[in-house]
Amino acid sequence: MTAGRGGDPARSCWCRRCQRAHHPRGVGRHRAMHRDRGEDVTLDLGDGPHHYTYSRLIRGQTSIYDLLPASYQQGDTA
Ligand SMILES: [Zn+2]
């Protein structure tokens, strides 16, 4: 994968729902945030759009990222 294409290579992932760019290392937890909220989301990850339908989450279709611990949730309910 090549960096660049006119954008900021440090933020090469785009969330179409939020209309915001994310660092590749941070987009995983950003997607998990949408998952926890039960929101559908489309992310452009450099190799094309990835559609995630969490509003009707079906068991067995989770990816490796969905198996990660939700440590990012700490202190988010204040
Ligand atoms: Zn988003």
XYZ file of C-alpha atoms and ligand atoms in Angstrom:
79
model
C 0.000 0.000 0.000
C 1.348 3.387 -0.913
C 0.898 6.465 1.194
C -0.243 9.687 -0.300
C -2.736 10.150 -3.118
C -2.947 13.807 -2.194
C -4.233 13.270 1.345
C -2.554 13.045 4.688
C -0.917 9.613 4.772
C -1.204 9.577 8.551
C -4.995 9.724 8.266
C -5.769 7.517 5.318
C -8.991 6.001 6.681
C -12.258 7.822 6.112
C -15.502 7.324 7.995
C -18.369 8.168 5.685
C -20.847 8.290 8.544
C -18.901 10.853 10.560
C -17.285 12.521 7.533
C -13.993 12.375 9.386
C -10.530 10.998 8.660
C -8.866 8.587 11.034
C -5.402 7.191 11.508
C -5.210 3.557 10.366
C -4.259 2.526 13.884
C -7.243 4.309 15.353
C -9.931 3.438 12.857
C -10.414 -0.011 14.400
C -11.585 1.378 17.702
C -13.583 4.035 15.897
C -15.426 1.284 14.063
C -15.925 -0.528 17.358
C -17.543 2.630 18.671
C -20.115 2.446 15.885
C -20.551 -1.257 16.595
C -21.278 -0.589 20.249
C -23.801 2.052 19.247
C -25.435 -0.331 16.784
C -24.815 2.015 13.876
C -24.209 1.103 10.259
C -20.951 2.541 9.001
C -18.911 2.664 5.811
C -15.168 3.093 6.088
C -12.764 3.787 3.259
C -9.636 1.935 4.286
C -7.436 2.577 1.277
C -8.406 -0.582 -0.578
C -11.993 0.464 -1.105
C -15.111 0.984 0.976
C -15.902 -1.443 3.790
C -19.537 -1.658 4.837
C -20.377 -2.689 8.361
C -23.978 -3.242 9.323
C -24.147 -3.187 13.073
C -27.794 -2.203 13.294
C -28.586 -5.826 12.543
C -25.475 -7.486 13.807
C -25.407 -11.165 12.973
C -23.320 -13.561 15.000
C -20.711 -15.313 12.923
C -19.910 -12.333 10.789
C -17.651 -10.601 13.245
C -14.128 -9.829 12.155
C -10.911 -10.144 14.090
C -11.335 -6.569 15.246
C -14.585 -7.412 16.953
C -12.744 -9.847 19.160
C -10.533 -7.184 20.663
C -11.212 -6.039 24.223
C -13.178 -2.833 24.479
C -10.602 -1.089 26.603
C -11.329 2.202 24.904
C -14.633 2.416 26.784
C -12.955 3.363 30.028
C -14.209 6.571 31.567
C -16.511 7.406 28.702
C -19.744 7.638 30.632
C -19.008 10.630 32.863
Zn -17.426 7.236 12.307
